[in-house]
């Protein structure tokens, strides 16, 4: 008993699940024993059924570097012989169900046990929960008690409720599938448990989640070039591979860590699928993609006219909204010229050409990131947060001074975007060796740098999981250090 209870406490801390609900559920189900139940259908301390929660078992198998068997007998043998594996699965399912019930103990009991849970069993479970819970949680559980099942509730064991996804009438929302790379856990809210999702959609908007397979990705973004990604998916079956080659036209890559440091790092149009073999038995499908390729290149066309009095911002909004494939607006500089057209203007051609001309005529640069059009000037202060990077927050190795700023590497961080600001203590940066005849350049006085180029690399079953950036000095947070005047355009 003590071993399973200790493992449950450890897993609750690692996975970030409320400890009282974990201990109460495992005690109520098996009294901290690793056993079978429901005539062999339920396994482990949490009595989790593999047929309804195969994703949790596969997640734990990958984490502990095990193979999840295909038959129930082999699955039972594995669970009963591996206490930590069984406990990790129990805590994961409890955590998802607790979150899906919005931390309401009555709803949690309905979801976890079934909608027809006897009142006596519910009262027993409530009393156990009150042993571990205190304060507001205990009060809420007491107040929520009402004999008999809640009207309209469903059972998690009949697969009509997905933990972590709120039920919505007539709409089925897929839960976020992700894997956790083995041995990547640490305590805290960020930088433990690698999390990822790779989706490939067709022209009809139906997406295929390939996250369960081995995937590698490399995303390259720069403030003056199209954003590009290479995603490689291993060992697809023939039918799925042909479907992706023939119909896959858009890809979404999300990556990061459990907690707050997770999000979208690339979305774009597939421009080239390449089928190949890594060795004699390993097949792979490589998808090369460009951000907004169809909107900017393939299907790009815009035709409209504007009357006199239109400003540069009006033209940007019209070009993006009236294009054959409309685009969203990201950050558009407030420094665009306020001068109004003295006569009407006809716009006819490729949207990217007009956006680039508008940017250059306003001492700005134009780029698209994650499907959103951005036009920025060097003097624009980015609207998002300044990310403070240090070894304890993910900085890897030693940042190096460059001609105009720094280059650095950190654990994969989706919050790092083009034109965003980072702060790095100058004492952590390796100074550049001066070349004979070159102008000596110092580091930014405030340690603030603007990202102009970045590269995300990842392997969901390997070591790669990093972000590399090139950033320019922000000259104390006012203007980039690579320009000598606020009116100068460094991107020409």
Tab-separated table of C-alpha atoms in Angstrom:
chain	number	residue	atom	x	y	z
A	1	UNK	CA	0.000	0.000	0.000
A	2	UNK	CA	2.721	2.409	0.926
A	3	UNK	CA	4.517	1.877	-2.397
A	4	UNK	CA	1.506	2.636	-4.591
A	5	UNK	CA	0.562	5.615	-2.430
A	6	UNK	CA	4.081	7.033	-2.662
A	7	UNK	CA	4.066	6.526	-6.431
A	8	UNK	CA	0.691	8.272	-6.661
A	9	UNK	CA	2.027	11.279	-4.743
A	10	UNK	CA	5.076	11.418	-7.010
A	11	UNK	CA	3.023	11.125	-10.216
A	12	UNK	CA	0.546	13.778	-9.069
A	13	UNK	CA	3.453	16.186	-8.586
A	14	UNK	CA	5.062	15.318	-11.921
A	15	UNK	CA	1.830	15.512	-13.943
A	16	UNK	CA	0.473	18.549	-12.103
A	17	UNK	CA	-2.747	16.874	-10.911
A	18	UNK	CA	-4.509	17.831	-7.651
A	19	UNK	CA	-3.218	15.399	-5.034
A	20	UNK	CA	-6.465	15.009	-2.990
A	21	UNK	CA	-8.492	13.734	-5.948
A	22	UNK	CA	-5.697	11.328	-6.939
A	23	UNK	CA	-5.342	9.784	-3.472
A	24	UNK	CA	-9.097	9.661	-2.860
A	25	UNK	CA	-9.842	7.986	-6.198
A	26	UNK	CA	-7.125	5.351	-5.925
A	27	UNK	CA	-8.081	4.559	-2.334
A	28	UNK	CA	-11.760	4.292	-3.289
A	29	UNK	CA	-11.026	2.086	-6.301
A	30	UNK	CA	-8.395	-0.375	-5.001
A	31	UNK	CA	-7.169	0.816	-1.595
A	32	UNK	CA	-3.746	1.503	-3.179
A	33	UNK	CA	-3.338	-1.916	-4.790
A	34	UNK	CA	-2.305	-2.811	-8.327
A	35	UNK	CA	-5.067	-5.290	-9.216
A	36	UNK	CA	-7.669	-6.107	-11.858
A	37	UNK	CA	-11.427	-5.605	-11.620
A	38	UNK	CA	-14.686	-5.771	-13.589
A	39	UNK	CA	-13.912	-9.381	-14.585
A	40	UNK	CA	-10.505	-8.354	-15.871
A	41	UNK	CA	-11.648	-5.346	-17.917
A	42	UNK	CA	-10.269	-2.722	-15.471
A	43	UNK	CA	-6.568	-2.589	-14.604
A	44	UNK	CA	-4.261	-1.019	-12.058
A	45	UNK	CA	-4.706	1.188	-8.985
A	46	UNK	CA	-7.205	3.443	-10.766
A	47	UNK	CA	-9.133	0.591	-12.456
A	48	UNK	CA	-8.586	2.120	-15.889
A	49	UNK	CA	-10.063	0.198	-18.810
A	50	UNK	CA	-7.684	-0.095	-21.795
A	51	UNK	CA	-10.530	-0.148	-24.319
A	52	UNK	CA	-11.595	3.378	-23.322
A	53	UNK	CA	-8.209	4.840	-22.364
A	54	UNK	CA	-5.710	3.304	-24.776
A	55	UNK	CA	-4.165	6.739	-25.319
A	56	UNK	CA	-3.150	6.934	-21.641
A	57	UNK	CA	-1.569	3.493	-21.749
A	58	UNK	CA	0.312	4.284	-24.980
A	59	UNK	CA	1.513	7.562	-23.456
A	60	UNK	CA	2.861	5.759	-20.387
A	61	UNK	CA	4.444	3.014	-22.508
A	62	UNK	CA	6.360	5.631	-24.509
A	63	UNK	CA	7.392	7.448	-21.358
A	64	UNK	CA	8.790	4.292	-19.720
A	65	UNK	CA	10.195	2.961	-23.010
A	66	UNK	CA	7.878	-0.045	-23.058
A	67	UNK	CA	5.838	-1.703	-25.783
A	68	UNK	CA	2.090	-1.598	-25.229
A	69	UNK	CA	0.786	-5.061	-26.189
A	70	UNK	CA	-2.212	-5.678	-28.430
A	71	UNK	CA	-3.989	-8.406	-26.402
A	72	UNK	CA	-5.767	-7.876	-23.082
A	73	UNK	CA	-3.882	-10.725	-21.419
A	74	UNK	CA	-0.494	-9.255	-22.316
A	75	UNK	CA	-1.700	-5.794	-21.285
A	76	UNK	CA	-2.824	-7.161	-17.920
A	77	UNK	CA	0.538	-8.848	-17.344
A	78	UNK	CA	2.398	-5.617	-18.104
A	79	UNK	CA	0.219	-3.473	-15.809
A	80	UNK	CA	0.402	-5.890	-12.865
A	81	UNK	CA	4.172	-6.270	-13.186
A	82	UNK	CA	4.961	-2.538	-13.357
A	83	UNK	CA	3.546	-0.506	-10.442
A	84	UNK	CA	4.927	2.841	-11.572
A	85	UNK	CA	3.576	2.377	-15.105
A	86	UNK	CA	0.134	1.434	-13.740
A	87	UNK	CA	0.103	4.369	-11.305
A	88	UNK	CA	1.149	6.855	-13.999
A	89	UNK	CA	-1.793	5.749	-16.156
A	90	UNK	CA	-4.207	6.047	-13.238
A	91	UNK	CA	-3.046	9.575	-12.356
A	92	UNK	CA	-3.232	10.690	-15.983
A	93	UNK	CA	-6.822	9.488	-16.444
A	94	UNK	CA	-7.861	10.898	-13.061
A	95	UNK	CA	-6.302	14.238	-13.953
A	96	UNK	CA	-8.040	14.453	-17.338
A	97	UNK	CA	-11.394	13.478	-15.869
A	98	UNK	CA	-11.007	15.957	-12.982
A	99	UNK	CA	-10.211	18.718	-15.436
A	100	UNK	CA	-13.099	17.723	-17.714
A	101	UNK	CA	-15.472	17.848	-14.732
A	102	UNK	CA	-14.206	21.370	-13.939
A	103	UNK	CA	-13.056	20.111	-10.518
A	104	UNK	CA	-16.642	19.363	-9.477
A	105	UNK	CA	-16.520	16.208	-7.334
A	106	UNK	CA	-20.098	15.195	-8.117
A	107	UNK	CA	-19.545	15.431	-11.875
A	108	UNK	CA	-16.154	13.764	-11.551
A	109	UNK	CA	-17.750	10.776	-9.816
A	110	UNK	CA	-20.410	10.554	-12.524
A	111	UNK	CA	-17.792	10.645	-15.281
A	112	UNK	CA	-15.275	8.316	-13.651
A	113	UNK	CA	-17.636	5.651	-12.259
A	114	UNK	CA	-20.745	6.035	-14.397
A	115	UNK	CA	-23.968	8.019	-14.488
A	116	UNK	CA	-25.801	5.364	-12.424
A	117	UNK	CA	-23.378	5.425	-9.506
A	118	UNK	CA	-25.273	4.287	-6.375
A	119	UNK	CA	-25.806	6.956	-3.779
A	120	UNK	CA	-24.099	4.813	-1.140
A	121	UNK	CA	-20.972	4.457	-3.304
A	122	UNK	CA	-20.922	8.183	-4.000
A	123	UNK	CA	-21.201	8.929	-0.266
A	124	UNK	CA	-18.335	6.514	0.410
A	125	UNK	CA	-16.136	8.210	-2.170
A	126	UNK	CA	-17.064	11.655	-0.871
A	127	UNK	CA	-16.049	10.711	2.674
A	128	UNK	CA	-12.694	9.457	1.407
A	129	UNK	CA	-12.174	12.651	-0.598
A	130	UNK	CA	-12.942	14.812	2.445
A	131	UNK	CA	-10.080	13.062	4.287
A	132	UNK	CA	-7.596	14.531	1.831
A	133	UNK	CA	-9.283	17.776	0.727
A	134	UNK	CA	-9.613	20.861	2.848
A	135	UNK	CA	-10.693	24.481	2.591
A	136	UNK	CA	-12.703	25.588	-0.427
A	137	UNK	CA	-12.382	22.225	-2.229
A	138	UNK	CA	-13.922	20.329	0.699
A	139	UNK	CA	-16.707	22.877	1.108
A	140	UNK	CA	-17.563	22.726	-2.601
A	141	UNK	CA	-17.672	18.917	-2.516
A	142	UNK	CA	-20.023	18.949	0.486
A	143	UNK	CA	-22.320	21.523	-1.072
A	144	UNK	CA	-22.434	19.607	-4.367
A	145	UNK	CA	-23.749	16.448	-2.692
A	146	UNK	CA	-27.251	15.496	-3.823
A	147	UNK	CA	-28.558	11.915	-3.765
A	148	UNK	CA	-29.139	10.270	-7.121
A	149	UNK	CA	-27.459	10.784	-10.506
A	150	UNK	CA	-27.179	14.231	-12.071
A	151	UNK	CA	-29.616	14.758	-14.940
A	152	UNK	CA	-28.012	14.543	-18.357
A	153	UNK	CA	-24.651	13.214	-17.149
A	154	UNK	CA	-22.804	10.437	-18.958
A	155	UNK	CA	-20.295	7.766	-18.110
A	156	UNK	CA	-16.663	7.851	-19.096
A	157	UNK	CA	-16.711	4.084	-19.423
A	158	UNK	CA	-19.125	4.164	-22.380
A	159	UNK	CA	-16.849	6.542	-24.264
A	160	UNK	CA	-19.447	9.315	-24.575
A	161	UNK	CA	-17.366	11.687	-22.482
A	162	UNK	CA	-13.786	12.612	-23.314
A	163	UNK	CA	-11.814	13.782	-20.267
A	164	UNK	CA	-10.425	17.237	-20.877
A	165	UNK	CA	-13.045	18.095	-23.536
A	166	UNK	CA	-16.283	19.808	-22.564
A	167	UNK	CA	-19.364	18.066	-23.996
A	168	UNK	CA	-21.021	20.157	-26.741
A	169	UNK	CA	-24.332	19.181	-28.313
A	170	UNK	CA	-24.098	17.753	-31.847
A	171	UNK	CA	-20.431	18.687	-32.164
A	172	UNK	CA	-17.513	16.308	-31.653
A	173	UNK	CA	-14.249	18.006	-30.788
A	174	UNK	CA	-11.095	15.873	-30.939
A	175	UNK	CA	-9.011	16.052	-27.809
A	176	UNK	CA	-5.456	17.317	-28.113
A	177	UNK	CA	-3.317	14.244	-28.656
A	178	UNK	CA	0.251	14.605	-27.581
A	179	UNK	CA	3.118	12.488	-26.355
A	180	UNK	CA	5.552	12.951	-23.530
A	181	UNK	CA	9.125	11.994	-24.317
A	182	UNK	CA	10.570	9.570	-21.782
A	183	UNK	CA	12.853	10.967	-19.068
A	184	UNK	CA	11.934	14.577	-19.845
A	185	UNK	CA	9.966	15.229	-16.670
A	186	UNK	CA	10.856	17.765	-13.998
A	187	UNK	CA	8.923	19.542	-11.301
A	188	UNK	CA	7.349	22.898	-11.935
A	189	UNK	CA	4.893	24.398	-14.404
A	190	UNK	CA	7.136	24.619	-17.479
A	191	UNK	CA	9.970	22.799	-19.199
A	192	UNK	CA	8.915	19.260	-18.293
A	193	UNK	CA	7.032	16.728	-20.363
A	194	UNK	CA	7.515	17.488	-24.037
A	195	UNK	CA	4.173	18.068	-25.718
A	196	UNK	CA	3.416	18.138	-29.426
A	197	UNK	CA	0.764	17.720	-32.084
A	198	UNK	CA	1.151	17.396	-35.875
A	199	UNK	CA	-1.960	17.726	-38.068
A	200	UNK	CA	-2.222	17.394	-41.851
A	201	UNK	CA	-5.510	18.577	-43.388
A	202	UNK	CA	-7.019	18.210	-46.837
A	203	UNK	CA	-8.893	20.740	-48.933
A	204	UNK	CA	-12.182	19.802	-47.268
A	205	UNK	CA	-10.905	20.814	-43.840
A	206	UNK	CA	-10.571	17.277	-42.467
A	207	UNK	CA	-7.359	16.878	-40.481
A	208	UNK	CA	-5.361	13.739	-39.768
A	209	UNK	CA	-3.460	13.632	-36.472
A	210	UNK	CA	-0.143	11.825	-36.976
A	211	UNK	CA	1.270	12.604	-33.523
A	212	UNK	CA	1.322	8.952	-32.444
A	213	UNK	CA	3.988	8.179	-35.047
A	214	UNK	CA	7.564	9.331	-34.957
A	215	UNK	CA	7.742	12.868	-36.347
A	216	UNK	CA	10.663	15.210	-36.824
A	217	UNK	CA	10.322	18.839	-37.801
A	218	UNK	CA	12.407	21.870	-38.666
A	219	UNK	CA	10.763	25.279	-38.891
A	220	UNK	CA	12.730	28.205	-40.298
A	221	UNK	CA	11.458	31.784	-40.056
A	222	UNK	CA	13.060	35.057	-40.996
A	223	UNK	CA	11.765	38.603	-41.115
A	224	UNK	CA	12.636	39.056	-44.795
A	225	UNK	CA	11.886	35.666	-46.417
A	226	UNK	CA	8.958	33.201	-46.662
A	227	UNK	CA	8.623	30.943	-43.616
A	228	UNK	CA	9.484	27.312	-44.360
A	229	UNK	CA	9.090	23.976	-42.606
A	230	UNK	CA	10.137	20.380	-43.175
A	231	UNK	CA	8.137	17.702	-41.337
A	232	UNK	CA	9.084	14.020	-41.648
A	233	UNK	CA	6.611	11.312	-40.622
A	234	UNK	CA	7.873	7.756	-40.209
A	235	UNK	CA	6.267	4.410	-41.036
A	236	UNK	CA	2.842	5.473	-42.247
A	237	UNK	CA	0.672	2.722	-43.653
A	238	UNK	CA	0.208	2.742	-47.427
A	239	UNK	CA	-3.368	4.046	-47.402
A	240	UNK	CA	-2.627	6.967	-45.077
A	241	UNK	CA	0.591	7.827	-46.902
A	242	UNK	CA	-1.198	7.971	-50.260
A	243	UNK	CA	-3.909	10.104	-48.704
A	244	UNK	CA	-1.366	12.629	-47.435
A	245	UNK	CA	0.514	12.684	-50.746
A	246	UNK	CA	-2.640	13.158	-52.822
A	247	UNK	CA	-4.823	15.245	-50.522
A	248	UNK	CA	-2.677	16.755	-47.776
A	249	UNK	CA	-2.464	20.457	-48.496
A	250	UNK	CA	-2.004	22.130	-45.103
A	251	UNK	CA	0.043	21.302	-42.038
A	252	UNK	CA	-0.103	22.445	-38.422
A	253	UNK	CA	2.716	21.904	-35.945
A	254	UNK	CA	2.270	22.571	-32.224
A	255	UNK	CA	5.095	21.948	-29.790
A	256	UNK	CA	6.520	22.894	-26.421
A	257	UNK	CA	6.165	21.588	-22.898
A	258	UNK	CA	3.416	20.699	-20.459
A	259	UNK	CA	2.102	23.874	-18.875
A	260	UNK	CA	2.189	27.359	-20.347
A	261	UNK	CA	5.093	26.945	-22.759
A	262	UNK	CA	3.127	25.257	-25.537
A	263	UNK	CA	1.568	26.504	-28.751
A	264	UNK	CA	1.528	26.719	-32.536
A	265	UNK	CA	4.965	27.031	-34.117
A	266	UNK	CA	4.014	26.661	-37.794
A	267	UNK	CA	1.065	26.439	-40.138
A	268	UNK	CA	1.438	26.458	-43.888
A	269	UNK	CA	0.655	24.923	-47.259
A	270	UNK	CA	2.322	21.677	-48.324
A	271	UNK	CA	4.297	22.394	-51.487
A	272	UNK	CA	6.225	19.131	-51.899
A	273	UNK	CA	5.664	15.644	-50.440
A	274	UNK	CA	8.676	13.336	-50.758
A	275	UNK	CA	8.433	9.611	-50.081
A	276	UNK	CA	11.613	7.765	-49.173
A	277	UNK	CA	13.394	5.235	-46.990
A	278	UNK	CA	15.835	5.942	-44.183
A	279	UNK	CA	17.120	2.390	-44.167
A	280	UNK	CA	15.987	-1.039	-45.309
A	281	UNK	CA	12.913	-1.163	-43.075
A	282	UNK	CA	12.120	2.453	-42.143
A	283	UNK	CA	9.879	4.396	-44.524
A	284	UNK	CA	9.381	8.129	-44.241
A	285	UNK	CA	7.248	10.836	-45.795
A	286	UNK	CA	8.734	14.334	-45.860
A	287	UNK	CA	6.370	17.291	-46.244
A	288	UNK	CA	7.954	20.581	-47.288
A	289	UNK	CA	5.670	23.527	-46.602
A	290	UNK	CA	5.553	27.301	-47.029
A	291	UNK	CA	3.596	29.665	-44.834
A	292	UNK	CA	0.626	31.050	-46.850
A	293	UNK	CA	2.025	29.775	-50.159
A	294	UNK	CA	-1.377	29.616	-51.859
A	295	UNK	CA	-2.403	33.062	-50.629
A	296	UNK	CA	0.883	34.625	-51.741
A	297	UNK	CA	1.967	32.576	-54.752
A	298	UNK	CA	-0.164	29.742	-56.111
A	299	UNK	CA	-3.696	31.170	-56.003
A	300	UNK	CA	-2.666	34.762	-55.362
A	301	UNK	CA	-4.657	37.454	-57.108
A	302	UNK	CA	-6.377	40.667	-56.142
A	303	UNK	CA	-8.457	43.082	-58.210
A	304	UNK	CA	-10.321	46.124	-56.884
A	305	UNK	CA	-10.309	49.886	-56.953
A	306	UNK	CA	-10.262	52.484	-54.197
A	307	UNK	CA	-11.438	56.062	-54.336
A	308	UNK	CA	-9.366	59.076	-53.446
A	309	UNK	CA	-8.751	59.703	-49.770
A	310	UNK	CA	-7.558	56.183	-48.988
A	311	UNK	CA	-4.481	55.837	-46.758
A	312	UNK	CA	-1.719	53.219	-46.717
A	313	UNK	CA	-3.487	51.333	-43.918
A	314	UNK	CA	-6.720	51.316	-45.969
A	315	UNK	CA	-4.830	49.768	-48.888
A	316	UNK	CA	-3.329	47.074	-46.653
A	317	UNK	CA	-6.737	46.134	-45.279
A	318	UNK	CA	-8.278	46.015	-48.751
A	319	UNK	CA	-5.467	43.965	-50.279
A	320	UNK	CA	-5.638	41.334	-47.535
A	321	UNK	CA	-9.443	41.134	-47.302
A	322	UNK	CA	-10.224	41.260	-51.040
A	323	UNK	CA	-7.562	38.826	-52.203
A	324	UNK	CA	-8.673	35.623	-53.893
A	325	UNK	CA	-7.613	33.876	-50.670
A	326	UNK	CA	-8.152	36.449	-47.890
A	327	UNK	CA	-5.456	36.769	-45.239
A	328	UNK	CA	-5.565	37.803	-41.595
A	329	UNK	CA	-3.804	40.885	-40.285
A	330	UNK	CA	-1.128	40.530	-37.646
A	331	UNK	CA	0.925	43.515	-36.486
A	332	UNK	CA	0.514	46.520	-38.783
A	333	UNK	CA	2.719	49.489	-37.917
A	334	UNK	CA	1.088	52.656	-36.632
A	335	UNK	CA	3.856	54.539	-38.410
A	336	UNK	CA	2.443	54.021	-41.900
A	337	UNK	CA	1.957	57.243	-43.820
A	338	UNK	CA	-1.289	59.091	-43.118
A	339	UNK	CA	-1.161	60.782	-46.523
A	340	UNK	CA	-4.351	60.288	-48.541
A	341	UNK	CA	-4.597	59.405	-52.226
A	342	UNK	CA	-5.345	62.453	-54.334
A	343	UNK	CA	-7.073	60.294	-56.944
A	344	UNK	CA	-8.577	56.815	-57.243
A	345	UNK	CA	-6.331	53.785	-57.633
A	346	UNK	CA	-6.779	50.394	-59.327
A	347	UNK	CA	-5.160	47.404	-57.660
A	348	UNK	CA	-4.656	44.436	-59.984
A	349	UNK	CA	-2.077	41.684	-59.472
A	350	UNK	CA	-0.360	39.656	-56.771
A	351	UNK	CA	-1.131	40.700	-53.166
A	352	UNK	CA	2.461	40.163	-52.057
A	353	UNK	CA	3.743	42.702	-54.608
A	354	UNK	CA	1.438	45.436	-53.349
A	355	UNK	CA	2.148	44.637	-49.693
A	356	UNK	CA	5.894	44.709	-50.320
A	357	UNK	CA	5.647	48.041	-52.178
A	358	UNK	CA	3.563	49.557	-49.378
A	359	UNK	CA	6.084	48.366	-46.795
A	360	UNK	CA	9.145	49.649	-48.629
A	361	UNK	CA	7.582	53.048	-49.329
A	362	UNK	CA	7.002	53.381	-45.568
A	363	UNK	CA	10.529	52.316	-44.481
A	364	UNK	CA	9.087	49.010	-43.264
A	365	UNK	CA	9.269	45.295	-44.010
A	366	UNK	CA	6.465	42.888	-44.879
A	367	UNK	CA	6.309	39.223	-43.850
A	368	UNK	CA	3.715	36.556	-43.119
A	369	UNK	CA	3.901	34.401	-39.977
A	370	UNK	CA	1.391	31.653	-39.181
A	371	UNK	CA	-0.946	32.955	-41.886
A	372	UNK	CA	-1.001	36.569	-40.628
A	373	UNK	CA	0.315	39.572	-42.545
A	374	UNK	CA	2.752	41.802	-40.638
A	375	UNK	CA	4.190	45.161	-41.682
A	376	UNK	CA	6.689	46.593	-39.221
A	377	UNK	CA	9.063	49.512	-39.002
A	378	UNK	CA	12.356	49.378	-37.158
A	379	UNK	CA	11.060	51.821	-34.560
A	380	UNK	CA	7.933	49.801	-33.746
A	381	UNK	CA	7.859	48.437	-30.232
A	382	UNK	CA	6.571	44.833	-30.360
A	383	UNK	CA	3.211	44.516	-28.574
A	384	UNK	CA	3.870	41.144	-26.950
A	385	UNK	CA	5.805	40.312	-23.788
A	386	UNK	CA	9.569	40.452	-23.359
A	387	UNK	CA	10.773	36.903	-22.717
A	388	UNK	CA	13.476	36.773	-20.049
A	389	UNK	CA	15.932	34.027	-20.993
A	390	UNK	CA	18.356	32.475	-18.520
A	391	UNK	CA	19.635	28.937	-17.876
A	392	UNK	CA	16.772	28.290	-15.441
A	393	UNK	CA	14.188	29.414	-18.026
A	394	UNK	CA	15.521	27.325	-20.909
A	395	UNK	CA	18.667	29.028	-22.224
A	396	UNK	CA	21.064	26.383	-23.555
A	397	UNK	CA	24.792	26.899	-23.924
A	398	UNK	CA	26.415	30.317	-24.268
A	399	UNK	CA	24.826	33.099	-26.365
A	400	UNK	CA	27.293	34.574	-28.855
A	401	UNK	CA	27.636	38.223	-29.787
A	402	UNK	CA	27.248	38.944	-33.512
A	403	UNK	CA	27.872	42.073	-35.580
A	404	UNK	CA	24.485	43.561	-34.714
A	405	UNK	CA	23.261	41.623	-31.698
A	406	UNK	CA	23.374	38.044	-30.403
A	407	UNK	CA	22.614	34.486	-31.447
A	408	UNK	CA	21.388	31.993	-28.863
A	409	UNK	CA	19.820	28.577	-28.350
A	410	UNK	CA	17.112	27.593	-25.878
A	411	UNK	CA	14.653	24.806	-25.149
A	412	UNK	CA	11.815	24.877	-27.669
A	413	UNK	CA	9.711	27.933	-26.935
A	414	UNK	CA	6.644	28.777	-29.080
A	415	UNK	CA	6.414	32.205	-27.421
A	416	UNK	CA	9.460	33.288	-29.404
A	417	UNK	CA	8.153	34.884	-32.603
A	418	UNK	CA	9.610	37.083	-35.288
A	419	UNK	CA	9.894	40.691	-34.100
A	420	UNK	CA	9.426	39.675	-30.442
A	421	UNK	CA	11.809	40.879	-27.741
A	422	UNK	CA	14.004	38.826	-25.443
A	423	UNK	CA	16.150	39.900	-22.524
A	424	UNK	CA	19.441	38.148	-21.837
A	425	UNK	CA	21.812	39.206	-19.078
A	426	UNK	CA	24.915	40.482	-20.844
A	427	UNK	CA	27.125	38.613	-18.385
A	428	UNK	CA	25.918	35.373	-20.026
A	429	UNK	CA	26.929	36.451	-23.548
A	430	UNK	CA	30.290	35.564	-25.098
A	431	UNK	CA	31.750	38.761	-26.555
A	432	UNK	CA	32.729	38.846	-30.216
A	433	UNK	CA	36.392	38.894	-31.201
A	434	UNK	CA	37.140	42.176	-32.934
A	435	UNK	CA	38.489	41.993	-36.454
A	436	UNK	CA	41.229	44.377	-37.577
A	437	UNK	CA	39.650	47.439	-39.177
A	438	UNK	CA	36.118	46.617	-38.026
A	439	UNK	CA	34.043	48.978	-35.918
A	440	UNK	CA	33.835	47.731	-32.299
A	441	UNK	CA	30.254	47.123	-31.254
A	442	UNK	CA	29.025	46.755	-27.699
A	443	UNK	CA	26.172	44.707	-26.321
A	444	UNK	CA	22.787	46.264	-25.686
A	445	UNK	CA	22.901	48.300	-22.486
A	446	UNK	CA	19.577	46.883	-21.240
A	447	UNK	CA	20.180	43.373	-22.591
A	448	UNK	CA	17.097	43.643	-24.829
A	449	UNK	CA	17.208	42.062	-28.301
A	450	UNK	CA	14.723	41.797	-31.196
A	451	UNK	CA	14.365	38.419	-32.969
A	452	UNK	CA	14.785	38.627	-36.748
A	453	UNK	CA	15.454	34.956	-37.485
A	454	UNK	CA	14.592	31.722	-35.692
A	455	UNK	CA	14.664	27.976	-36.188
A	456	UNK	CA	12.615	25.363	-34.286
A	457	UNK	CA	13.875	21.775	-34.434
A	458	UNK	CA	12.243	18.755	-32.827
A	459	UNK	CA	12.100	14.978	-32.784
A	460	UNK	CA	9.300	13.474	-30.689
A	461	UNK	CA	11.398	10.359	-30.103
A	462	UNK	CA	14.851	11.898	-30.041
A	463	UNK	CA	16.949	14.563	-28.351
A	464	UNK	CA	16.262	17.534	-30.642
A	465	UNK	CA	13.829	19.983	-29.012
A	466	UNK	CA	15.322	23.452	-29.354
A	467	UNK	CA	14.827	26.960	-30.690
A	468	UNK	CA	17.760	28.882	-32.184
A	469	UNK	CA	17.485	32.623	-32.748
A	470	UNK	CA	19.346	35.521	-34.264
A	471	UNK	CA	18.456	38.844	-32.653
A	472	UNK	CA	19.567	42.442	-33.068
A	473	UNK	CA	20.390	44.854	-30.282
A	474	UNK	CA	17.424	47.004	-29.348
A	475	UNK	CA	19.606	49.906	-28.110
A	476	UNK	CA	18.006	50.024	-24.692
A	477	UNK	CA	14.542	49.158	-25.993
A	478	UNK	CA	14.166	52.203	-28.299
A	479	UNK	CA	15.400	51.365	-31.825
A	480	UNK	CA	17.425	48.439	-33.165
A	481	UNK	CA	21.135	48.893	-32.810
A	482	UNK	CA	21.778	48.132	-36.488
A	483	UNK	CA	20.410	51.519	-37.610
A	484	UNK	CA	21.791	54.961	-36.972
A	485	UNK	CA	18.551	56.922	-37.495
A	486	UNK	CA	14.871	56.234	-36.724
A	487	UNK	CA	14.035	57.052	-40.363
A	488	UNK	CA	16.502	54.533	-41.788
A	489	UNK	CA	15.123	51.287	-43.284
A	490	UNK	CA	17.440	48.391	-42.336
A	491	UNK	CA	15.503	45.871	-44.449
A	492	UNK	CA	16.098	47.327	-47.897
